[in-house]
Short mmCIF file of C-alpha atoms in Angstrom, two decimals:
data_model
loop_
_atom_site.label_atom_id
_atom_site.label_comp_id
_atom_site.label_asym_id
_atom_site.label_seq_id
_atom_site.Cartn_x
_atom_site.Cartn_y
_atom_site.Cartn_z
CA MET A 1 -14.17 -3.34 3.07
CA LYS A 2 -17.55 -2.96 4.72
CA LYS A 3 -20.30 -5.06 3.11
CA ILE A 4 -23.19 -2.90 2.00
CA LEU A 5 -26.35 -3.90 0.19
CA LEU A 6 -27.30 -1.12 -2.16
CA ILE A 7 -29.29 -0.75 -5.35
CA PRO A 8 -27.76 1.89 -7.66
CA LEU A 9 -27.95 5.58 -6.95
CA MET A 10 -30.40 8.39 -7.72
CA LEU A 11 -30.65 11.91 -6.34
CA LEU A 12 -32.96 13.04 -3.58
CA THR A 13 -32.35 16.47 -1.75
CA MET A 14 -33.54 19.58 -0.09
CA ILE A 15 -37.10 20.83 -0.54
CA PRO A 16 -36.93 24.57 -1.23
CA MET A 17 -37.60 27.20 1.36
CA ALA A 18 -41.40 27.12 1.13
CA ALA A 19 -41.46 23.47 2.18
CA CYS A 20 -39.09 24.01 5.09
CA SER A 21 -40.88 26.85 6.77
CA GLY A 22 -42.99 24.54 8.88
CA SER A 23 -46.17 26.46 8.03
CA ASN A 24 -47.93 23.27 6.92
CA ALA A 25 -46.45 21.02 9.59
CA ASP A 26 -49.76 20.63 11.43
CA LEU A 27 -51.86 19.50 8.45
CA ILE A 28 -54.00 16.39 9.03
CA LEU A 29 -52.64 13.93 6.49
CA PRO A 30 -53.50 10.37 5.36
CA GLU A 31 -52.35 7.64 7.74
CA GLN A 32 -51.66 4.99 5.11
CA GLN A 33 -48.41 4.48 3.25
CA PRO A 34 -48.06 6.98 0.38
CA GLU A 35 -48.88 5.73 -3.09
CA ASN A 36 -46.29 5.43 -5.83
CA SER A 37 -45.84 9.00 -7.06
CA GLY A 38 -42.38 8.52 -8.58
CA SER A 39 -41.15 8.66 -12.12
CA GLY A 40 -41.28 4.88 -12.43
CA ASP A 41 -37.66 4.47 -13.52
CA GLU A 42 -36.44 2.68 -10.41
CA ASP A 43 -33.93 -0.16 -10.65
CA ASP A 44 -35.03 -3.50 -9.18
CA SER A 45 -31.48 -4.93 -9.02
CA THR A 46 -30.54 -6.56 -5.73
CA ASP A 47 -26.84 -7.07 -6.36
CA PRO A 48 -24.75 -6.17 -3.29
CA ALA A 49 -22.40 -3.21 -3.62
CA ASP A 50 -20.02 -1.13 -1.52
CA PRO A 51 -20.05 2.60 -0.82
CA THR A 52 -17.76 4.80 -2.83
CA PRO A 53 -14.54 4.28 -0.85
CA GLY A 54 -12.04 6.88 0.32
CA GLY A 55 -8.58 6.51 1.75
CA ASN A 56 -9.82 6.99 5.31
CA GLY A 57 -11.84 3.98 6.42
CA ARG A 58 -12.69 5.42 9.83
CA TYR A 59 -15.64 7.51 8.65
CA LEU A 60 -18.77 6.98 6.54
CA VAL A 61 -20.87 9.80 5.06
CA LEU A 62 -24.51 8.85 4.47
CA TYR A 63 -26.84 11.30 2.79
CA CYS A 64 -30.15 11.70 1.03
CA SER A 65 -30.62 14.59 -1.38
CA ARG A 66 -33.27 15.76 -3.84
CA THR A 67 -32.16 19.03 -5.43
CA GLY A 68 -28.45 18.55 -4.76
CA SER A 69 -27.83 20.80 -1.73
CA THR A 70 -27.35 18.04 0.84
CA GLU A 71 -25.34 16.04 -1.67
CA ARG A 72 -22.94 18.98 -2.07
CA VAL A 73 -22.41 19.16 1.70
CA ALA A 74 -21.89 15.37 1.87
CA GLN A 75 -19.33 15.53 -0.94
CA GLN A 76 -17.49 18.36 0.82
CA ILE A 77 -17.24 16.30 4.02
CA GLN A 78 -16.03 13.34 1.97
CA LYS A 79 -13.49 15.55 0.20
CA VAL A 80 -12.05 16.92 3.45
CA LEU A 81 -11.88 13.52 5.17
CA ASP A 82 -11.20 11.33 2.11
CA CYS A 83 -13.66 8.82 3.55
CA ASP A 84 -16.39 6.45 2.38
CA ILE A 85 -19.67 7.90 1.10
CA LEU A 86 -23.06 6.39 0.31
CA GLU A 87 -26.41 7.78 -0.82
CA VAL A 88 -29.65 6.72 0.89
CA GLU A 89 -32.28 6.29 -1.83
CA PRO A 90 -36.07 5.94 -1.76
CA GLN A 91 -37.41 2.77 -3.34
CA VAL A 92 -39.46 4.94 -5.71
CA ALA A 93 -38.04 8.08 -7.28
CA TYR A 94 -39.58 11.38 -6.18
CA ASP A 95 -41.74 13.38 -8.58
CA SER A 96 -39.89 16.26 -10.21
CA ASP A 97 -43.04 18.37 -9.89
CA TYR A 98 -42.67 20.59 -6.81
CA ASN A 99 -46.30 20.40 -5.65
CA GLY A 100 -46.33 16.65 -6.18
CA MET A 101 -43.16 16.40 -4.11
CA LEU A 102 -44.72 18.41 -1.27
CA SER A 103 -47.80 16.21 -1.28
CA ARG A 104 -45.79 13.00 -1.12
CA ALA A 105 -43.51 14.37 1.61
CA GLN A 106 -46.53 15.26 3.73
CA GLU A 107 -48.06 11.81 3.20
CA GLU A 108 -44.83 10.02 4.13
CA LEU A 109 -44.31 12.12 7.26
CA ALA A 110 -47.88 11.36 8.32
CA ALA A 111 -47.32 7.65 7.66
CA ILE A 112 -44.15 7.67 9.79
CA ARG A 113 -46.12 9.17 12.68
CA GLN A 114 -48.30 6.07 12.44
CA GLY A 115 -45.24 3.81 12.44
CA ASN A 116 -45.18 3.15 8.68
CA TYR A 117 -41.83 3.97 7.10
CA PRO A 118 -41.57 4.42 3.31
CA ALA A 119 -39.39 1.87 1.54
CA ILE A 120 -35.78 2.65 0.64
CA LYS A 121 -33.19 0.83 -1.46
CA THR A 122 -30.17 1.31 0.77
CA SER A 123 -29.13 -1.22 3.41
CA VAL A 124 -25.82 -1.40 5.30
CA GLU A 125 -24.69 -4.73 6.71
CA ASP A 126 -22.60 -3.31 9.57
CA PHE A 127 -20.82 -0.19 10.79
CA ASP A 128 -18.18 -1.96 12.86
CA ASP A 129 -15.16 -0.39 11.17
CA TYR A 130 -16.43 3.20 11.37
CA ASP A 131 -15.54 5.52 14.24
CA ILE A 132 -18.11 8.11 13.14
CA VAL A 133 -21.12 7.85 10.84
CA PHE A 134 -22.13 11.17 9.27
CA ALA A 135 -25.84 11.32 8.38
CA GLY A 136 -27.10 14.17 6.21
CA TYR A 137 -30.57 15.09 5.03
CA PRO A 138 -32.76 18.00 3.93
CA ILE A 139 -35.29 19.19 6.51
CA TRP A 140 -38.88 18.65 5.40
CA TYR A 141 -41.56 20.38 7.46
CA SER A 142 -39.04 20.66 10.34
CA SER A 143 -38.39 16.89 10.19
CA ILE A 144 -35.69 14.57 8.85
CA ALA A 145 -36.34 13.81 5.18
CA THR A 146 -38.26 10.54 5.11
CA PRO A 147 -35.65 8.30 3.35
CA MET A 148 -33.14 9.06 6.10
CA GLN A 149 -35.78 8.46 8.78
CA THR A 150 -36.39 5.02 7.29
CA PHE A 151 -32.67 4.30 7.11
CA LEU A 152 -32.09 5.23 10.77
CA HIS A 153 -35.17 3.24 11.83
CA ASN A 154 -34.06 0.16 9.88
CA HIS A 155 -30.47 0.31 11.18
CA ALA A 156 -31.09 1.39 14.78
CA SER A 157 -29.67 -1.79 16.33
CA LYS A 158 -26.59 -1.74 14.09
CA LEU A 159 -25.94 1.91 14.96
CA SER A 160 -26.22 1.30 18.69
CA GLY A 161 -22.98 2.34 20.34
CA LYS A 162 -21.83 4.31 17.31
CA ARG A 163 -21.04 8.02 17.19
CA ILE A 164 -23.35 9.81 14.73
CA ALA A 165 -22.75 13.31 13.37
CA LEU A 166 -25.87 14.88 11.86
CA PHE A 167 -25.79 17.54 9.15
CA ALA A 168 -28.74 19.08 7.36
CA THR A 169 -29.85 21.66 4.81
CA SER A 170 -33.01 23.74 4.92
CA GLY A 171 -34.59 26.93 3.67
CA SER A 172 -34.89 28.45 7.13
CA SER A 173 -35.96 25.74 9.60
CA SER A 174 -34.03 24.88 12.77
CA ILE A 175 -32.29 21.51 13.06
CA SER A 176 -33.49 20.92 16.63
CA THR A 177 -36.65 18.92 15.85
CA SER A 178 -34.78 16.63 13.48
CA VAL A 179 -32.08 15.99 16.09
CA ASP A 180 -34.75 14.95 18.59
CA GLU A 181 -36.18 12.59 15.97
CA ALA A 182 -32.77 11.03 15.32
CA ARG A 183 -32.19 10.48 19.04
CA VAL A 184 -35.51 8.61 19.26
CA LEU A 185 -34.85 6.58 16.11
CA CYS A 186 -31.33 5.58 17.27
CA SER A 187 -31.59 5.74 21.05
CA GLY A 188 -28.48 3.59 21.52
CA ALA A 189 -26.19 5.87 19.51
CA THR A 190 -24.17 8.88 20.67
CA PHE A 191 -24.82 12.14 18.82
CA THR A 192 -22.20 14.85 18.31
CA GLU A 193 -22.45 18.54 17.56
CA THR A 194 -24.58 19.13 14.45
CA LEU A 195 -24.17 21.20 11.28
CA LEU A 196 -27.02 23.12 9.60
CA LEU A 197 -26.71 25.04 6.37
CA THR A 198 -29.65 27.20 5.31
CA SER A 199 -30.34 29.15 2.13
CA SER A 200 -28.41 32.09 3.56
CA THR A 201 -25.34 30.10 4.68
CA LEU A 202 -24.97 27.46 1.96
CA SER A 203 -22.52 29.70 0.11
CA GLN A 204 -20.22 29.39 3.16
CA MET A 205 -20.31 25.59 3.00
CA GLU A 206 -16.57 24.93 2.71
CA SER A 207 -15.53 27.05 5.69
CA ARG A 208 -18.45 25.89 7.85
CA VAL A 209 -17.81 22.22 7.11
CA SER A 210 -14.10 22.61 7.95
CA ALA A 211 -14.87 24.42 11.22
CA TRP A 212 -17.44 21.77 12.17
CA LEU A 213 -15.07 18.87 11.51
CA GLU A 214 -12.40 20.62 13.56
CA THR A 215 -14.89 20.91 16.43
CA LEU A 216 -15.54 17.18 16.17
CA GLY A 217 -11.80 16.50 16.24
CA VAL A 218 -11.74 14.56 12.97
CA SER A 219 -9.39 14.89 10.01
CA ARG A 220 -7.99 12.93 7.10
CA GLU A 221 -4.52 12.73 8.69
CA ASN A 222 -5.00 9.19 9.96
CA ASN A 223 -5.83 7.58 6.64
CA TYR A 224 -6.17 4.09 8.02
CA PRO A 225 -8.25 2.91 10.95
CA SER A 226 -6.23 2.27 14.07
CA THR A 227 -6.85 -1.08 15.71
CA SER A 228 -4.62 -0.28 18.67
CA MET A 229 -6.32 -0.20 22.05
CA ASN A 230 -3.34 1.60 23.59
CA LEU A 231 -3.56 5.12 24.92
CA LYS A 232 -0.91 7.79 25.43
CA ILE A 233 -1.53 10.36 28.17
CA THR A 234 0.56 13.52 28.42
CA VAL A 235 0.73 15.05 31.91
CA GLY A 236 2.96 18.12 31.95
CA ASN A 237 6.34 17.00 30.63
CA ARG A 238 5.64 13.33 31.34
CA THR A 239 4.00 10.74 29.09
CA ILE A 240 2.27 7.67 30.49
CA THR A 241 0.32 4.92 28.75
CA ALA A 242 -2.86 2.93 29.26
CA THR A 243 -4.45 -0.16 27.73
CA MET A 244 -8.13 0.15 26.83
CA GLU A 245 -10.82 -2.50 27.14
CA ASP A 246 -12.38 -4.06 24.04
CA ASN A 247 -15.90 -2.68 24.53
CA ALA A 248 -18.10 -0.09 22.84
CA ALA A 249 -17.53 2.55 25.51
CA ALA A 250 -13.74 2.34 25.21
CA LYS A 251 -13.94 2.42 21.41
CA ASP A 252 -16.14 5.52 21.59
CA PHE A 253 -13.53 7.16 23.82
CA LEU A 254 -10.73 6.25 21.41
CA SER A 255 -12.70 7.61 18.45
CA ARG A 256 -12.62 11.10 20.00
CA LEU A 257 -8.87 11.35 20.32
CA PRO A 258 -6.82 13.47 20.49
CA LEU A 259 -8.59 15.02 23.48
CA GLU A 260 -7.35 17.65 25.92
CA VAL A 261 -9.20 17.89 29.27
CA THR A 262 -8.76 18.92 32.87
CA LEU A 263 -9.00 16.05 35.35
CA ASN A 264 -10.72 17.28 38.48
CA ASP A 265 -9.75 15.94 41.89
CA TYR A 266 -12.69 14.09 43.46
CA ASN A 267 -13.18 12.64 46.92
CA ASN A 268 -9.73 13.46 48.30
CA ILE A 269 -7.72 12.03 45.39
CA THR A 270 -9.83 8.89 45.19
CA GLU A 271 -10.58 9.70 41.55
CA LYS A 272 -9.62 12.10 38.80
CA ILE A 273 -12.73 12.85 36.75
CA PHE A 274 -13.98 14.75 33.72
CA TYR A 275 -17.25 14.94 31.78
CA PRO A 276 -16.99 14.06 28.07
CA SER A 277 -19.44 15.85 25.80
CA PRO A 278 -21.46 14.23 24.47
CA ALA A 279 -21.53 11.40 26.98
CA LEU A 280 -19.77 8.19 26.02
CA THR A 281 -21.97 5.38 24.82
CA THR A 282 -22.74 2.74 27.45
CA THR A 283 -25.58 0.89 25.73
CA GLY A 284 -25.01 -2.86 25.79
CA VAL A 285 -21.73 -2.57 27.72
CA THR A 286 -21.35 -4.85 30.74
CA ARG A 287 -21.50 -2.93 34.03
CA GLY A 288 -19.88 -3.73 37.33
CA CYS A 289 -16.41 -2.96 38.61
CA ALA A 290 -14.40 -3.00 41.85
CA PRO A 291 -11.84 -0.39 40.80
CA VAL A 292 -8.19 -0.51 41.72
CA PRO A 293 -5.59 2.25 41.25
CA GLY A 294 -5.16 2.94 37.55
CA ASP A 295 -8.60 1.79 36.39
CA ILE A 296 -10.25 4.10 33.85
CA THR A 297 -14.01 3.90 34.26
CA ILE A 298 -17.34 5.51 33.42
CA TYR A 299 -19.69 6.32 36.28
CA VAL A 300 -22.97 5.77 34.43
CA PRO A 301 -25.38 7.88 36.55
CA TRP A 302 -23.26 11.02 35.98
CA ASN A 303 -21.76 10.07 32.58
CA ASN A 304 -18.30 11.07 33.82
CA VAL A 305 -14.95 9.38 33.22
CA ALA A 306 -13.23 8.50 36.49
CA ILE A 307 -9.59 7.40 36.78
CA PHE A 308 -9.17 5.77 40.18
CA CYS A 309 -6.16 6.66 42.31
CA LYS A 310 -7.31 4.43 45.18
CA SER A 311 -9.16 1.14 45.41
CA TRP A 312 -12.92 1.31 45.85
CA SER A 313 -15.76 -1.09 46.52
CA GLN A 314 -17.72 -2.99 43.89
CA SER A 315 -20.21 -0.81 42.03
CA ASN A 316 -22.70 -1.83 39.36
CA ASP A 317 -22.77 1.79 38.19
CA LEU A 318 -19.16 1.63 36.98
CA ILE A 319 -17.94 0.47 33.57
CA LYS A 320 -14.24 -0.24 33.16
CA ILE A 321 -12.86 1.09 29.88
CA GLY A 322 -9.11 0.85 30.52
CA HIS A 323 -6.17 0.76 32.92
CA ILE A 324 -3.07 2.93 33.37
CA ASP A 325 0.06 0.90 32.64
CA ALA A 326 2.95 0.21 35.02
CA ASP A 327 3.72 3.08 37.41
CA GLY A 328 1.90 5.72 35.37
CA MET A 329 -0.51 6.57 38.19
CA ALA A 330 2.28 8.44 39.98
CA ALA A 331 1.75 11.28 37.50
CA LEU A 332 -1.97 11.50 38.31
CA ASN A 333 -1.99 10.67 42.01
CA VAL A 334 -1.44 14.27 43.13
CA THR A 335 -3.58 16.86 44.86
CA GLY A 336 -5.51 19.27 42.67
CA ASN A 337 -6.74 19.41 39.10
CA ILE A 338 -4.49 18.27 36.25
CA ALA A 339 -4.46 19.22 32.55
CA VAL A 340 -3.89 16.14 30.36
CA LYS A 341 -3.93 15.17 26.71
CA PHE A 342 -5.21 11.77 25.56
CA GLU A 343 -3.93 10.36 22.24
CA ARG A 344 -3.81 7.01 20.49
CA GLN A 345 -0.47 5.29 20.97
#
């Protein structure tokens, strides 16, 4: 069980449509930390606690929610995946008065632009056991709701190398600005396709969540995290295997399986390559490799995966993430492009 420091839950969610329109996004706001404008009923307990667990320990759903919209989406993701879920809470409860909420949101966003993040209660010790971390939030003035901004800022180093799937709710705003913010806050993480539900699409939540999760290639079928670093590769009617390295890049690759791709012939059958989307994480992974036939690598400048069919010289731009077992390269060492399927063994 992951160790998580958390002080008990309270709701925080989507500001209604008027606050999401972005019309007040350029207001000049105070630069200091916002004053306590909450209801005053916060809990000062510091006892450690765990997230609400599901049967699938590979995924964690984090969310902040004020009116309940983002919470509903988070619960739907948790329901489909049967995974762990945890609410990100502000240290001080938000005012139930709408205008007071708008004022505090503006103050906190202005404070964040000055590098001052409002306090939150939620702290996660590590994310090591999670393949994907889902992070959901309402969009406030085109930005990530401030509690989630604080959480991502506080946990940036722990989330480095992890795969993050963002989902958001808003009245009508785009998700694009908030995605850019998340990439800055957690520059070492890899971000997947996003999900946005607005006032006009929230009624379609169940179908949109299911379609999104299918796009990400995640499901509740594998109810227990796989610790195997072995890979099965189907090439036509032949199955070969590979053993993956124990590094963050290889684990990111494994987290995306099953994966069907076309391996393109490169440099006269020197390599078989493809471009994963999004790019595999390479932050903090040791570089440098003199590849031999069967090595599975990442060429960092191009973010492509390259399976070497021939030996090549030492390159500090290569990261080894695995090796084809035994005589498996015979299935790949052929002229032309090849359709393959990667799966966990």
